[in-house]
Coordinates of C-alpha atoms (C1' of nucleotides) in Angstrom, one line a residue:
Chain D
M1 CA -31.7 -36.4 -45.5
S2 CA -31.3 -38.2 -48.8
S3 CA -34.9 -39.4 -48.4
L4 CA -36.1 -35.8 -48.7
R5 CA -34.8 -35.7 -52.2
S6 CA -36.3 -38.9 -53.4
V7 CA -39.6 -38.0 -51.8
A8 CA -39.8 -34.7 -53.6
K9 CA -39.0 -36.3 -57.0
H10 CA -40.7 -39.6 -56.6
P11 CA -44.5 -39.5 -57.0
I12 CA -44.8 -37.4 -60.1
I13 CA -41.9 -38.2 -62.2
S14 CA -42.0 -42.0 -61.9
L15 CA -45.7 -41.9 -62.7
L16 CA -45.3 -39.6 -65.7
D17 CA -42.4 -41.6 -67.1
S18 CA -44.8 -44.5 -67.6
A19 CA -47.5 -42.3 -69.2
T20 CA -47.0 -42.7 -72.9
S21 CA -50.5 -41.9 -74.0
L22 CA -52.5 -38.7 -73.6
K23 CA -55.3 -40.8 -72.0
R24 CA -53.0 -42.1 -69.3
L25 CA -51.7 -38.6 -68.7
K26 CA -55.2 -37.3 -68.1
Q27 CA -55.9 -40.1 -65.7
I28 CA -52.8 -39.3 -63.7
H29 CA -53.7 -35.6 -63.8
A30 CA -57.2 -36.3 -62.4
Q31 CA -55.8 -38.5 -59.7
L32 CA -53.3 -35.9 -58.6
L33 CA -56.0 -33.3 -58.5
I34 CA -58.1 -35.5 -56.3
N35 CA -55.5 -36.4 -53.8
G36 CA -54.4 -32.7 -53.6
T37 CA -50.8 -33.3 -54.7
L38 CA -51.0 -30.4 -57.2
N39 CA -52.0 -27.9 -54.6
D40 CA -48.4 -27.4 -53.9
P41 CA -47.3 -24.9 -56.6
H42 CA -43.9 -26.4 -56.7
L43 CA -45.3 -29.9 -57.4
L44 CA -47.6 -28.5 -60.0
G45 CA -44.7 -26.8 -61.7
Q46 CA -42.8 -30.0 -61.7
F47 CA -45.8 -31.8 -63.1
V48 CA -46.1 -29.3 -66.0
A49 CA -42.4 -29.3 -66.7
T50 CA -42.2 -33.1 -66.6
I51 CA -45.0 -33.7 -69.0
A52 CA -43.6 -31.1 -71.3
F53 CA -40.1 -32.7 -71.1
N54 CA -41.5 -36.2 -71.7
N55 CA -43.6 -35.2 -74.7
P56 CA -41.5 -32.7 -76.7
T57 CA -43.6 -33.4 -79.8
N58 CA -46.9 -32.7 -78.1
L59 CA -46.6 -29.8 -75.7
S60 CA -50.3 -28.7 -75.9
Y61 CA -51.3 -30.6 -72.8
S62 CA -48.6 -29.0 -70.6
S63 CA -49.6 -25.5 -71.8
L64 CA -53.2 -26.4 -71.1
V65 CA -52.4 -27.4 -67.5
L66 CA -50.4 -24.3 -67.1
D67 CA -53.2 -22.1 -68.4
Q68 CA -55.4 -23.4 -65.6
C69 CA -52.8 -22.3 -63.1
D70 CA -53.1 -18.9 -61.6
N71 CA -49.7 -18.3 -60.1
P72 CA -47.2 -20.3 -62.0
T73 CA -43.7 -20.3 -60.4
L74 CA -40.7 -19.0 -62.2
F75 CA -39.4 -22.6 -62.2
T76 CA -42.5 -23.7 -64.1
L77 CA -42.4 -20.9 -66.6
N78 CA -38.7 -21.4 -67.2
S79 CA -39.2 -25.1 -67.8
L80 CA -41.8 -24.3 -70.5
I81 CA -39.6 -21.7 -72.1
R82 CA -36.9 -24.3 -72.2
V83 CA -39.0 -27.1 -73.8
Y84 CA -40.6 -24.8 -76.3
S85 CA -37.2 -23.4 -77.3
K86 CA -36.3 -26.9 -78.4
S87 CA -39.6 -27.6 -80.1
S88 CA -40.8 -27.1 -83.6
T89 CA -42.6 -24.0 -82.4
P90 CA -39.9 -22.1 -80.5
H91 CA -41.8 -18.8 -80.8
K92 CA -44.2 -20.0 -78.2
S93 CA -41.4 -19.6 -75.6
F94 CA -42.2 -15.9 -75.7
H95 CA -45.7 -16.6 -74.6
F96 CA -44.3 -17.7 -71.3
Y97 CA -41.8 -14.9 -71.1
K98 CA -44.7 -12.5 -71.5
R99 CA -46.4 -14.1 -68.5
I100 CA -43.2 -13.3 -66.5
A101 CA -43.0 -9.8 -67.8
E102 CA -46.6 -9.1 -67.3
S103 CA -46.8 -10.6 -63.8
G104 CA -45.9 -7.3 -62.2
N105 CA -43.3 -8.1 -59.6
K106 CA -44.6 -11.5 -58.7
V107 CA -42.0 -13.3 -60.8
S108 CA -39.0 -11.8 -62.4
P109 CA -36.8 -13.5 -65.0
D110 CA -33.5 -15.0 -63.9
N111 CA -30.4 -16.3 -65.6
Y112 CA -32.2 -19.5 -66.5
T113 CA -34.9 -17.6 -68.2
F114 CA -32.5 -15.8 -70.5
N115 CA -30.5 -18.8 -71.3
F116 CA -33.5 -20.6 -72.7
L117 CA -34.9 -17.5 -74.3
V118 CA -31.7 -16.8 -76.2
R119 CA -31.8 -20.3 -77.6
A120 CA -35.4 -19.8 -78.7
C121 CA -34.2 -16.7 -80.6
A122 CA -31.5 -18.8 -82.2
Q123 CA -34.2 -21.3 -83.2
I124 CA -36.6 -18.8 -84.8
L125 CA -33.7 -17.1 -86.6
S126 CA -35.0 -13.6 -85.8
R127 CA -32.3 -11.1 -85.5
E128 CA -34.6 -8.3 -84.2
T129 CA -35.9 -10.5 -81.4
G130 CA -32.4 -11.7 -80.7
L131 CA -31.1 -8.2 -80.3
L132 CA -34.1 -7.2 -78.1
V133 CA -33.5 -10.2 -75.9
H134 CA -29.8 -9.4 -75.7
G135 CA -30.8 -5.9 -74.5
S136 CA -33.0 -7.4 -71.8
V137 CA -30.2 -9.6 -70.8
I138 CA -28.0 -6.6 -70.2
K139 CA -30.8 -4.7 -68.6
H140 CA -31.4 -7.4 -66.0
G141 CA -27.7 -7.8 -65.5
F142 CA -27.3 -11.4 -66.6
D143 CA -24.6 -10.7 -69.3
N144 CA -22.1 -12.0 -66.8
D145 CA -23.6 -15.5 -66.7
P146 CA -21.5 -18.0 -68.6
H147 CA -24.6 -20.0 -69.6
V148 CA -26.2 -16.9 -71.1
Q149 CA -22.9 -15.9 -72.7
S150 CA -22.4 -19.2 -74.5
G151 CA -26.1 -19.0 -75.5
L152 CA -25.6 -15.6 -77.1
I153 CA -22.5 -16.8 -79.0
F154 CA -24.6 -19.7 -80.3
M155 CA -27.4 -17.4 -81.2
Y156 CA -25.3 -14.9 -83.2
A157 CA -23.6 -17.8 -84.9
E158 CA -27.0 -19.1 -86.1
F159 CA -27.7 -15.6 -87.4
G160 CA -24.4 -15.7 -89.2
C161 CA -23.2 -12.6 -87.3
L162 CA -19.7 -13.7 -86.4
G163 CA -18.7 -10.2 -85.5
Y164 CA -21.3 -10.2 -82.7
C165 CA -20.1 -13.6 -81.6
H166 CA -16.6 -12.1 -81.2
K167 CA -17.9 -9.1 -79.4
V168 CA -19.7 -11.2 -76.8
F169 CA -16.7 -13.5 -76.4
E170 CA -14.2 -10.7 -76.0
E171 CA -16.2 -9.2 -73.2
I172 CA -15.9 -12.4 -71.1
P173 CA -12.9 -11.9 -68.8
E174 CA -12.1 -15.6 -68.4
P175 CA -14.1 -17.6 -70.8
D176 CA -14.5 -21.2 -69.7
V177 CA -14.2 -24.3 -72.0
V178 CA -17.9 -24.1 -72.9
C179 CA -17.7 -20.5 -74.2
Q180 CA -14.4 -21.3 -76.0
T181 CA -16.1 -24.2 -77.7
A182 CA -19.0 -22.1 -78.6
I183 CA -16.8 -19.5 -80.3
I184 CA -14.9 -22.2 -82.2
S185 CA -18.2 -23.6 -83.4
A186 CA -19.4 -20.2 -84.4
C187 CA -16.3 -19.5 -86.5
A188 CA -16.7 -22.8 -88.3
K189 CA -20.4 -22.2 -88.8
C190 CA -19.8 -18.8 -90.3
G191 CA -17.2 -20.1 -92.6
D192 CA -13.9 -19.2 -90.9
V193 CA -12.5 -22.7 -90.1
V194 CA -9.0 -21.4 -90.1
L195 CA -9.8 -19.0 -87.3
A196 CA -11.7 -21.8 -85.5
R197 CA -8.7 -24.0 -85.7
K198 CA -6.4 -21.2 -84.5
M199 CA -8.6 -20.7 -81.4
F200 CA -8.8 -24.4 -80.9
D201 CA -5.1 -24.7 -80.9
E202 CA -4.8 -21.9 -78.5
M203 CA -7.2 -23.4 -76.0
P204 CA -5.3 -24.1 -72.7
E205 CA -7.1 -27.4 -72.3
R206 CA -9.5 -29.2 -74.7
D207 CA -12.2 -31.6 -73.6
P208 CA -13.7 -34.2 -75.9
I209 CA -16.6 -31.8 -76.7
A210 CA -14.2 -29.1 -77.9
W211 CA -12.5 -31.7 -80.2
N212 CA -15.9 -32.8 -81.5
A213 CA -16.8 -29.1 -82.2
M214 CA -13.7 -28.7 -84.3
L215 CA -14.3 -32.0 -86.0
A216 CA -17.9 -31.1 -86.8
G217 CA -16.7 -27.7 -87.9
Y218 CA -14.5 -29.2 -90.6
A219 CA -17.1 -31.8 -91.6
Q220 CA -19.8 -29.1 -92.0
C221 CA -17.6 -26.8 -94.0
G222 CA -16.8 -29.6 -96.4
E223 CA -13.2 -29.7 -95.2
S224 CA -13.5 -33.5 -95.2
R225 CA -9.8 -34.2 -95.4
E226 CA -9.1 -31.9 -92.5
A227 CA -11.9 -33.6 -90.6
L228 CA -10.3 -37.0 -91.2
N229 CA -6.9 -35.7 -90.2
L230 CA -8.3 -34.4 -87.0
F231 CA -9.9 -37.7 -86.4
H232 CA -6.6 -39.4 -86.7
L233 CA -5.0 -36.8 -84.4
M234 CA -7.7 -37.5 -81.8
Q235 CA -6.8 -41.1 -81.8
I236 CA -3.1 -40.3 -81.4
E237 CA -3.8 -37.9 -78.6
G238 CA -6.0 -40.4 -76.9
V239 CA -9.1 -38.3 -77.0
K240 CA -12.2 -40.3 -76.3
L241 CA -14.3 -40.6 -79.4
N242 CA -18.0 -41.1 -79.1
E243 CA -21.0 -41.5 -81.3
V244 CA -21.1 -37.8 -81.9
S245 CA -17.5 -37.7 -83.2
M246 CA -18.3 -40.6 -85.5
V247 CA -21.2 -38.8 -87.2
S248 CA -18.8 -36.1 -88.3
V249 CA -16.2 -38.7 -89.4
L250 CA -18.8 -40.6 -91.4
S251 CA -20.0 -37.4 -93.0
A252 CA -16.5 -36.6 -94.1
C253 CA -16.1 -40.1 -95.6
T254 CA -19.4 -39.7 -97.4
H255 CA -18.3 -36.4 -98.9
L256 CA -15.1 -37.8 -100.1
G257 CA -16.6 -41.1 -101.2
A258 CA -14.0 -42.7 -99.0
L259 CA -15.5 -46.2 -98.6
D260 CA -12.5 -47.8 -97.0
Q261 CA -12.2 -45.2 -94.3
G262 CA -15.9 -45.3 -93.9
R263 CA -15.8 -49.1 -93.4
W264 CA -13.0 -48.5 -91.0
A265 CA -15.1 -46.0 -89.0
H266 CA -17.9 -48.6 -88.9
V267 CA -15.5 -51.2 -87.4
Y268 CA -14.3 -48.6 -84.9
I269 CA -17.9 -48.0 -83.9
E270 CA -18.5 -51.7 -83.3
R271 CA -15.3 -52.4 -81.6
N272 CA -15.7 -49.6 -79.2
R273 CA -19.4 -50.4 -78.7
L274 CA -20.5 -46.8 -79.3
K275 CA -24.1 -46.1 -78.9
M276 CA -25.9 -46.6 -82.2
T277 CA -28.1 -43.6 -82.0
V278 CA -30.6 -42.9 -84.9
T279 CA -28.3 -40.1 -86.0
L280 CA -25.3 -42.4 -86.1
G281 CA -27.2 -45.2 -87.8
T282 CA -28.4 -42.8 -90.4
A283 CA -25.0 -41.4 -91.0
L284 CA -23.7 -44.9 -91.5
I285 CA -26.4 -45.8 -93.9
D286 CA -25.9 -42.6 -95.8
M287 CA -22.1 -43.2 -96.0
Y288 CA -22.6 -46.7 -97.6
A289 CA -25.3 -45.4 -99.9
K290 CA -23.3 -42.4 -101.1
C291 CA -20.1 -44.4 -101.4
G292 CA -21.9 -46.7 -103.8
N293 CA -22.3 -49.8 -101.6
M294 CA -26.1 -49.9 -101.6
N295 CA -26.3 -53.5 -100.4
K296 CA -24.4 -52.7 -97.3
A297 CA -26.5 -49.6 -96.8
M298 CA -29.6 -51.8 -96.8
E299 CA -28.0 -54.3 -94.6
V300 CA -27.3 -51.7 -91.9
F301 CA -30.7 -50.1 -92.5
W302 CA -32.5 -53.4 -91.6
A303 CA -30.1 -54.0 -88.7
V304 CA -30.6 -50.7 -86.8
K305 CA -33.1 -50.6 -84.0
E306 CA -34.5 -47.2 -84.6
R307 CA -35.5 -45.5 -87.9
N308 CA -36.8 -42.0 -88.1
V309 CA -37.7 -39.8 -91.1
Y310 CA -34.0 -39.1 -91.7
T311 CA -33.2 -42.7 -91.8
W312 CA -35.9 -43.6 -94.3
T313 CA -35.3 -40.5 -96.4
S314 CA -31.6 -41.3 -96.5
V315 CA -32.2 -44.8 -97.8
I316 CA -34.9 -43.8 -100.2
G317 CA -32.5 -41.1 -101.6
G318 CA -29.7 -43.6 -101.7
L319 CA -31.7 -46.0 -103.8
A320 CA -32.7 -43.3 -106.1
M321 CA -29.1 -42.2 -106.5
N322 CA -28.0 -45.7 -107.3
G323 CA -30.7 -46.0 -109.9
A324 CA -33.0 -48.3 -108.0
G325 CA -36.1 -46.1 -108.3
D326 CA -38.6 -48.9 -108.0
K327 CA -37.0 -50.0 -104.8
S328 CA -37.2 -46.5 -103.3
L329 CA -41.0 -46.5 -104.0
E330 CA -41.2 -49.8 -102.2
L331 CA -39.3 -48.4 -99.2
F332 CA -41.6 -45.4 -99.2
S333 CA -44.7 -47.6 -98.7
L334 CA -42.9 -49.6 -96.0
M335 CA -42.1 -46.3 -94.2
K336 CA -45.7 -45.3 -94.2
K337 CA -46.7 -48.7 -92.9
D338 CA -44.2 -48.2 -90.1
G339 CA -46.1 -45.1 -89.1
V340 CA -43.3 -42.7 -90.0
C341 CA -44.5 -39.5 -91.6
P342 CA -42.6 -38.3 -94.7
N343 CA -41.3 -34.7 -94.8
E344 CA -40.4 -32.4 -97.7
V345 CA -37.0 -33.9 -98.1
T346 CA -38.5 -37.4 -98.3
F347 CA -40.5 -36.3 -101.3
V348 CA -37.5 -34.9 -103.1
S349 CA -35.8 -38.3 -102.8
L350 CA -38.8 -40.2 -103.8
L351 CA -39.5 -38.0 -106.8
R352 CA -35.9 -38.5 -107.9
G353 CA -36.4 -42.2 -107.5
C354 CA -39.4 -42.0 -109.9
S355 CA -37.4 -39.9 -112.2
V356 CA -34.4 -42.2 -112.7
V357 CA -36.6 -45.1 -113.7
G358 CA -39.1 -43.1 -115.7
L359 CA -42.2 -43.7 -113.5
V360 CA -44.0 -40.6 -114.6
E361 CA -47.5 -41.5 -113.4
E362 CA -46.4 -42.7 -110.0
G363 CA -44.2 -39.6 -109.6
R364 CA -47.1 -37.3 -110.5
E365 CA -49.4 -39.1 -108.0
H366 CA -46.8 -38.8 -105.2
F367 CA -46.3 -35.1 -106.0
D368 CA -50.0 -34.5 -105.8
S369 CA -50.3 -36.5 -102.6
M370 CA -47.8 -34.2 -100.8
K371 CA -50.4 -31.6 -100.4
T372 CA -53.6 -33.6 -100.3
E373 CA -52.3 -36.3 -97.9
Y374 CA -49.6 -34.7 -95.9
G375 CA -50.4 -31.0 -96.1
I376 CA -46.9 -30.3 -97.4
E377 CA -46.9 -27.4 -99.9
P378 CA -44.5 -28.3 -102.8
Q379 CA -41.4 -26.1 -102.8
L380 CA -39.1 -25.1 -105.6
E381 CA -37.2 -28.3 -105.4
H382 CA -40.3 -30.4 -105.8
Y383 CA -41.3 -28.6 -108.9
G384 CA -37.7 -29.0 -110.1
C385 CA -38.1 -32.8 -109.6
L386 CA -41.4 -32.8 -111.5
V387 CA -39.8 -31.0 -114.4
D388 CA -37.0 -33.6 -114.3
L389 CA -39.5 -36.4 -114.1
Y390 CA -41.3 -35.3 -117.3
G391 CA -38.2 -34.1 -119.0
R392 CA -36.2 -37.4 -118.6
A393 CA -39.2 -39.3 -119.9
G394 CA -39.1 -37.2 -123.0
C395 CA -42.3 -35.3 -122.2
L396 CA -40.7 -31.9 -122.8
D397 CA -43.9 -30.0 -123.4
E398 CA -45.3 -31.3 -120.2
A399 CA -42.1 -30.3 -118.4
L400 CA -42.2 -26.8 -119.8
N401 CA -45.9 -26.7 -118.8
V402 CA -44.9 -27.4 -115.2
I403 CA -42.5 -24.5 -115.2
N404 CA -45.0 -22.2 -116.7
N405 CA -47.7 -23.1 -114.2
M406 CA -45.8 -23.3 -110.9
P407 CA -47.1 -21.0 -108.3
M408 CA -43.7 -19.3 -107.7
K409 CA -41.0 -17.9 -109.9
P410 CA -39.1 -20.8 -111.5
H411 CA -35.6 -21.0 -110.2
A412 CA -32.5 -21.9 -112.2
G413 CA -32.7 -25.5 -111.1
A414 CA -36.1 -26.0 -112.7
W415 CA -34.8 -24.6 -116.0
G416 CA -31.7 -26.6 -115.6
A417 CA -33.7 -29.8 -115.3
L418 CA -35.5 -28.8 -118.5
L419 CA -32.2 -27.9 -120.2
N420 CA -30.8 -31.3 -119.3
A421 CA -33.9 -32.9 -120.9
C422 CA -33.4 -30.8 -124.0
R423 CA -29.9 -32.1 -124.2
M424 CA -31.1 -35.7 -123.8
Y425 CA -33.7 -35.3 -126.5
K426 CA -31.8 -32.9 -128.7
N427 CA -34.3 -30.1 -128.6
M428 CA -32.4 -27.0 -129.6
E429 CA -35.1 -24.3 -129.4
M430 CA -36.3 -25.2 -126.0
G431 CA -32.7 -25.7 -124.8
E432 CA -31.9 -22.1 -125.9
L433 CA -34.9 -20.8 -124.1
A434 CA -34.0 -22.7 -120.9
S435 CA -30.4 -21.6 -120.9
R436 CA -31.4 -18.0 -121.6
K437 CA -33.6 -18.2 -118.5
I438 CA -30.9 -19.7 -116.4
V439 CA -28.4 -17.0 -117.4
E440 CA -31.0 -14.3 -116.6
L441 CA -31.3 -15.8 -113.1
E442 CA -27.7 -16.7 -112.5
A443 CA -25.4 -14.8 -114.8
K444 CA -22.4 -17.0 -113.9
N445 CA -24.1 -20.4 -114.1
H446 CA -21.4 -22.3 -116.0
G447 CA -23.6 -25.4 -116.1
A448 CA -26.1 -23.8 -118.4
Y449 CA -23.3 -22.8 -120.9
V450 CA -21.9 -26.3 -120.8
L451 CA -25.2 -28.0 -121.5
L452 CA -26.1 -25.6 -124.2
S453 CA -22.8 -26.1 -126.0
N454 CA -23.3 -29.8 -125.6
I455 CA -26.6 -29.5 -127.5
Y456 CA -25.0 -27.5 -130.2
A457 CA -22.0 -29.8 -130.5
D458 CA -24.4 -32.7 -130.7
S459 CA -25.8 -31.4 -133.9
Y460 CA -22.3 -30.4 -135.2
N461 CA -23.2 -26.7 -134.9
W462 CA -19.7 -25.6 -134.3
D463 CA -20.3 -21.9 -134.9
R464 CA -22.7 -21.8 -132.1
V465 CA -20.5 -23.8 -129.9
S466 CA -17.7 -21.3 -130.3
N467 CA -20.2 -18.5 -129.9
V468 CA -21.2 -19.8 -126.5
R469 CA -17.6 -20.1 -125.5
Q470 CA -16.9 -16.5 -126.5
I471 CA -19.9 -15.3 -124.4
M472 CA -18.5 -17.2 -121.5
K473 CA -15.1 -15.6 -121.9
A474 CA -16.7 -12.1 -122.3
K475 CA -18.8 -12.5 -119.2
G476 CA -16.0 -14.0 -117.2
V477 CA -17.9 -17.2 -116.5
K478 CA -15.5 -19.8 -115.1
K479 CA -16.3 -23.4 -115.4
L480 CA -15.6 -25.6 -112.3
P481 CA -12.4 -27.6 -112.8
G482 CA -13.2 -31.3 -113.1
C483 CA -11.8 -33.3 -110.3
S484 CA -12.0 -37.0 -109.6
V485 CA -11.2 -38.7 -106.3
I486 CA -10.2 -42.2 -105.7
E487 CA -9.3 -43.9 -102.5
V488 CA -6.5 -46.5 -102.4
D489 CA -5.5 -48.2 -99.2
G490 CA -7.4 -45.7 -97.1
E491 CA -5.7 -42.8 -98.8
V492 CA -7.7 -40.3 -100.8
H493 CA -6.1 -39.2 -104.1
E494 CA -7.4 -36.3 -106.1
F495 CA -7.0 -35.9 -109.8
F496 CA -7.5 -32.6 -111.7
V497 CA -7.5 -32.2 -115.4
G498 CA -4.0 -31.9 -116.7
D499 CA -2.5 -32.3 -113.2
K500 CA 0.8 -34.1 -113.6
S501 CA 2.1 -33.6 -110.1
Q502 CA 1.1 -37.1 -109.0
P503 CA 4.1 -39.1 -107.9
R504 CA 3.2 -42.0 -110.0
Y505 CA 2.3 -39.9 -113.0
D506 CA 4.7 -41.8 -115.4
E507 CA 3.0 -45.1 -114.6
I508 CA -0.4 -43.5 -115.1
E509 CA 0.7 -42.2 -118.4
I510 CA 1.7 -45.7 -119.5
M511 CA -1.6 -47.1 -118.3
L512 CA -3.5 -44.5 -120.2
G513 CA -1.6 -45.5 -123.3
E514 CA -2.4 -49.1 -122.6
I515 CA -6.1 -48.3 -122.2
S516 CA -6.1 -46.4 -125.5
R517 CA -4.4 -49.3 -127.3
R518 CA -6.8 -51.9 -126.0
L519 CA -9.8 -49.7 -126.7
K520 CA -8.7 -49.3 -130.3
L521 CA -8.2 -53.0 -130.6
A522 CA -11.8 -53.4 -129.4
G523 CA -13.0 -51.1 -132.1
Y524 CA -13.4 -47.9 -130.1
V525 CA -13.3 -44.7 -132.1
A526 CA -12.6 -41.6 -130.1
N527 CA -15.8 -39.7 -129.6
T528 CA -14.8 -36.2 -130.6
K529 CA -18.3 -34.9 -130.9
P530 CA -18.8 -33.4 -127.5
V531 CA -16.5 -30.4 -127.2
L532 CA -15.7 -30.7 -123.7
F533 CA -16.4 -27.6 -122.0
D534 CA -15.0 -28.3 -118.6
I535 CA -11.4 -28.1 -119.8
E536 CA -9.1 -25.3 -120.8
E537 CA -8.3 -24.5 -124.3
E538 CA -4.6 -25.6 -124.1
E539 CA -5.6 -29.1 -123.0
K540 CA -8.2 -29.6 -125.6
E541 CA -6.2 -31.9 -127.9
D542 CA -5.5 -34.6 -125.5
S543 CA -8.5 -33.8 -123.4
L544 CA -10.4 -36.8 -124.5
C545 CA -7.9 -39.1 -122.8
K546 CA -7.1 -36.9 -119.9
H547 CA -10.4 -36.2 -118.3
S548 CA -9.9 -36.5 -114.6
E549 CA -12.0 -39.6 -114.2
K550 CA -10.0 -41.4 -116.8
V551 CA -6.8 -40.5 -115.1
A552 CA -8.3 -41.7 -111.8
I553 CA -9.4 -45.0 -113.4
A554 CA -5.9 -45.5 -114.8
F555 CA -4.5 -44.9 -111.3
G556 CA -7.0 -47.4 -109.9
L557 CA -6.0 -50.0 -112.5
I558 CA -2.3 -49.7 -111.5
S559 CA -2.8 -49.5 -107.8
L560 CA -5.7 -51.6 -106.8
K561 CA -5.6 -55.4 -106.6
E562 CA -7.3 -57.3 -109.3
G563 CA -11.0 -57.9 -108.7
V564 CA -11.3 -54.9 -106.4
P565 CA -13.9 -52.5 -107.7
I566 CA -12.6 -49.1 -108.7
R567 CA -14.6 -46.3 -107.0
I568 CA -14.4 -42.8 -108.3
V569 CA -16.1 -39.7 -107.0
K570 CA -16.4 -36.8 -109.5
N571 CA -17.4 -33.2 -108.8
L572 CA -19.1 -32.8 -112.2
R573 CA -21.2 -35.0 -114.4
V574 CA -19.4 -37.6 -116.4
C575 CA -19.3 -36.7 -120.0
W576 CA -20.6 -38.9 -122.8
D577 CA -17.2 -40.0 -123.9
C578 CA -16.0 -40.9 -120.5
H579 CA -19.2 -42.8 -120.0
D580 CA -18.6 -44.8 -123.2
V581 CA -15.0 -45.4 -122.4
T582 CA -15.7 -46.5 -118.8
M583 CA -18.2 -49.0 -120.0
M584 CA -15.6 -50.5 -122.4
I585 CA -12.9 -50.5 -119.8
S586 CA -15.1 -52.4 -117.4
K587 CA -15.4 -55.1 -120.1
I588 CA -11.9 -55.1 -121.5
F589 CA -10.2 -55.1 -118.1
N590 CA -12.9 -57.1 -116.5
R591 CA -13.2 -54.6 -113.7
E592 CA -16.2 -53.3 -111.8
I593 CA -16.1 -49.5 -111.8
V594 CA -18.4 -47.3 -109.7
V595 CA -18.5 -43.6 -110.4
R596 CA -20.3 -41.2 -108.2
D597 CA -21.4 -38.3 -110.4
R598 CA -22.5 -34.9 -109.3
N599 CA -26.0 -36.3 -108.9
R600 CA -26.0 -40.0 -109.2
F601 CA -24.1 -43.3 -109.4
H602 CA -22.9 -45.3 -112.4
H603 CA -22.1 -48.9 -111.8
F604 CA -20.1 -50.1 -114.7
K605 CA -19.8 -53.9 -115.2
D606 CA -19.3 -56.1 -118.3
G607 CA -19.5 -53.2 -120.6
K608 CA -22.8 -51.9 -119.3
C609 CA -23.8 -49.1 -116.9
S610 CA -26.6 -49.3 -114.4
C611 CA -27.9 -45.9 -115.5
K612 CA -28.8 -47.3 -118.9
G613 CA -28.0 -44.0 -120.5
Y614 CA -30.2 -42.1 -118.1
W615 CA -28.3 -39.3 -116.6
Chain X
dC1 C1' -37.3 -19.4 -42.8
dA2 C1' -35.9 -20.2 -47.2
dC3 C1' -33.9 -23.8 -49.7
dG4 C1' -34.6 -26.2 -54.1
dA5 C1' -36.7 -28.4 -58.2
dC6 C1' -34.8 -25.8 -64.9
dG7 C1' -29.4 -24.4 -67.4
dG8 C1' -24.5 -23.9 -71.3
dG9 C1' -20.7 -26.2 -75.9
dG10 C1' -20.2 -31.3 -80.1

DNA sequence: CACGACGGGG
């Protein structure tokens, strides 16, 4: 009897698996038509489904074959709904659903149909369609099918409708692990990780996928520490970790800038011989790049077997972030040579690369090529990059020109890029214009006020500085508290401005004094020019030596072995003074210091910084 | 004759 099975599967699938080109596919098709194999509607269905499944990026041929078929079976139509629901054109799933609906009573949808259809709705993010399909699910009586139920939860989570997710979930008398996992994932996706964790803890039994859902939930919400805690718990509980788990773990390390733990995760992956999927490889490269170890990122990049757009984009962006703009251009041409097509994100990274090294001409050319060569319409972010490109290079008029001529309404980011350039080149009038525009768009954008006050302070215009401050107070604009993170022995330490709760605060204080003393000996005069806007009034006096990154550096100096680079991640941009001071510390203490800023890296060594004042 | 060849969560 087992031969029956293999006979049914054998002829088509094995043939199609070897058909990599369209030409070969057509040959096989012709051959099957001649020998009559495709007269059997079931085999024809299998044929269509298999080519669709094997060529997810090019589904046109399978639809073509189907269109030539008078009476497709439900199996065939379901298969096509399924592959289209996962494709880049999920709305086409409905084309096949229509064929079912309009077939009279020849074929009627089943639970499979609705499972795939619900996922197509989730993909196209259309609530109206989703609700309509949900209605059909109920009408056809498939709302009891666990596959459809988990699909509905997934769909409503994609829509951000957590209430509907709960509604669906509560109507399931005895939800299985899959539905429970779906609801946990939905809670996390919609921003309620606490509830997700509660439901996770209440699960009668958790399989590895449920653990991964919780882990990914934390990682995606930016609850990186919780993600790492859960990762450790998983090891204690003996949960089997796989490549999917490690993507979340690496992402958490990336967020925190926790290079040691990231390295540890890398070792874990190798020791357990986890499958190095493209996603995992990219996560690993991204981790090294965003934790400031670009050399290692490149090493992994060349070592991985498979590289897709994400992989290339990650490395191009990493190089840009680390100030190696010329290198990111190089990688971009290699990527094209490799036959990988850039997407809109690739161009954001590439343009940033041009920007950090001042390659205005090249940047402009690449910007133009987006549309002409790749048919990608530049989006807001790309115009923002272009403004930044001109602005950083000192071409302020050109930058303003970009804003005035962009085809859509300029967003706060575009004006922000201009404002930053105005700060760099001390252009007060244009800076005022830019900040006014930003505040019009986003009344509570604290960054605009901070930059504007920096411009005023830079020209000793204290009246206007205090004026900005008053406006902020009146409007209730809160600045983001500065926070720096440093990892020591695999433990992540956070420092906020004026936070004295650290257990080793006394030692830190002593070290800060020591730094101060040695800086003065080296001829450093405190830079009181910038009135530091990211701190509270009360702390203003000793603010200059208490900025969170300085405290973190002091902590690094007392707790890390000599010769070990100090790596800091900051949630804001480094201020001028901290930048100066850090350069000097790197020389005086003969220490490499790597700071990950809000938008780029600063590698301090021998009194110099890799950004060369460009930030 | 009618079975079976598509499903779910990270």
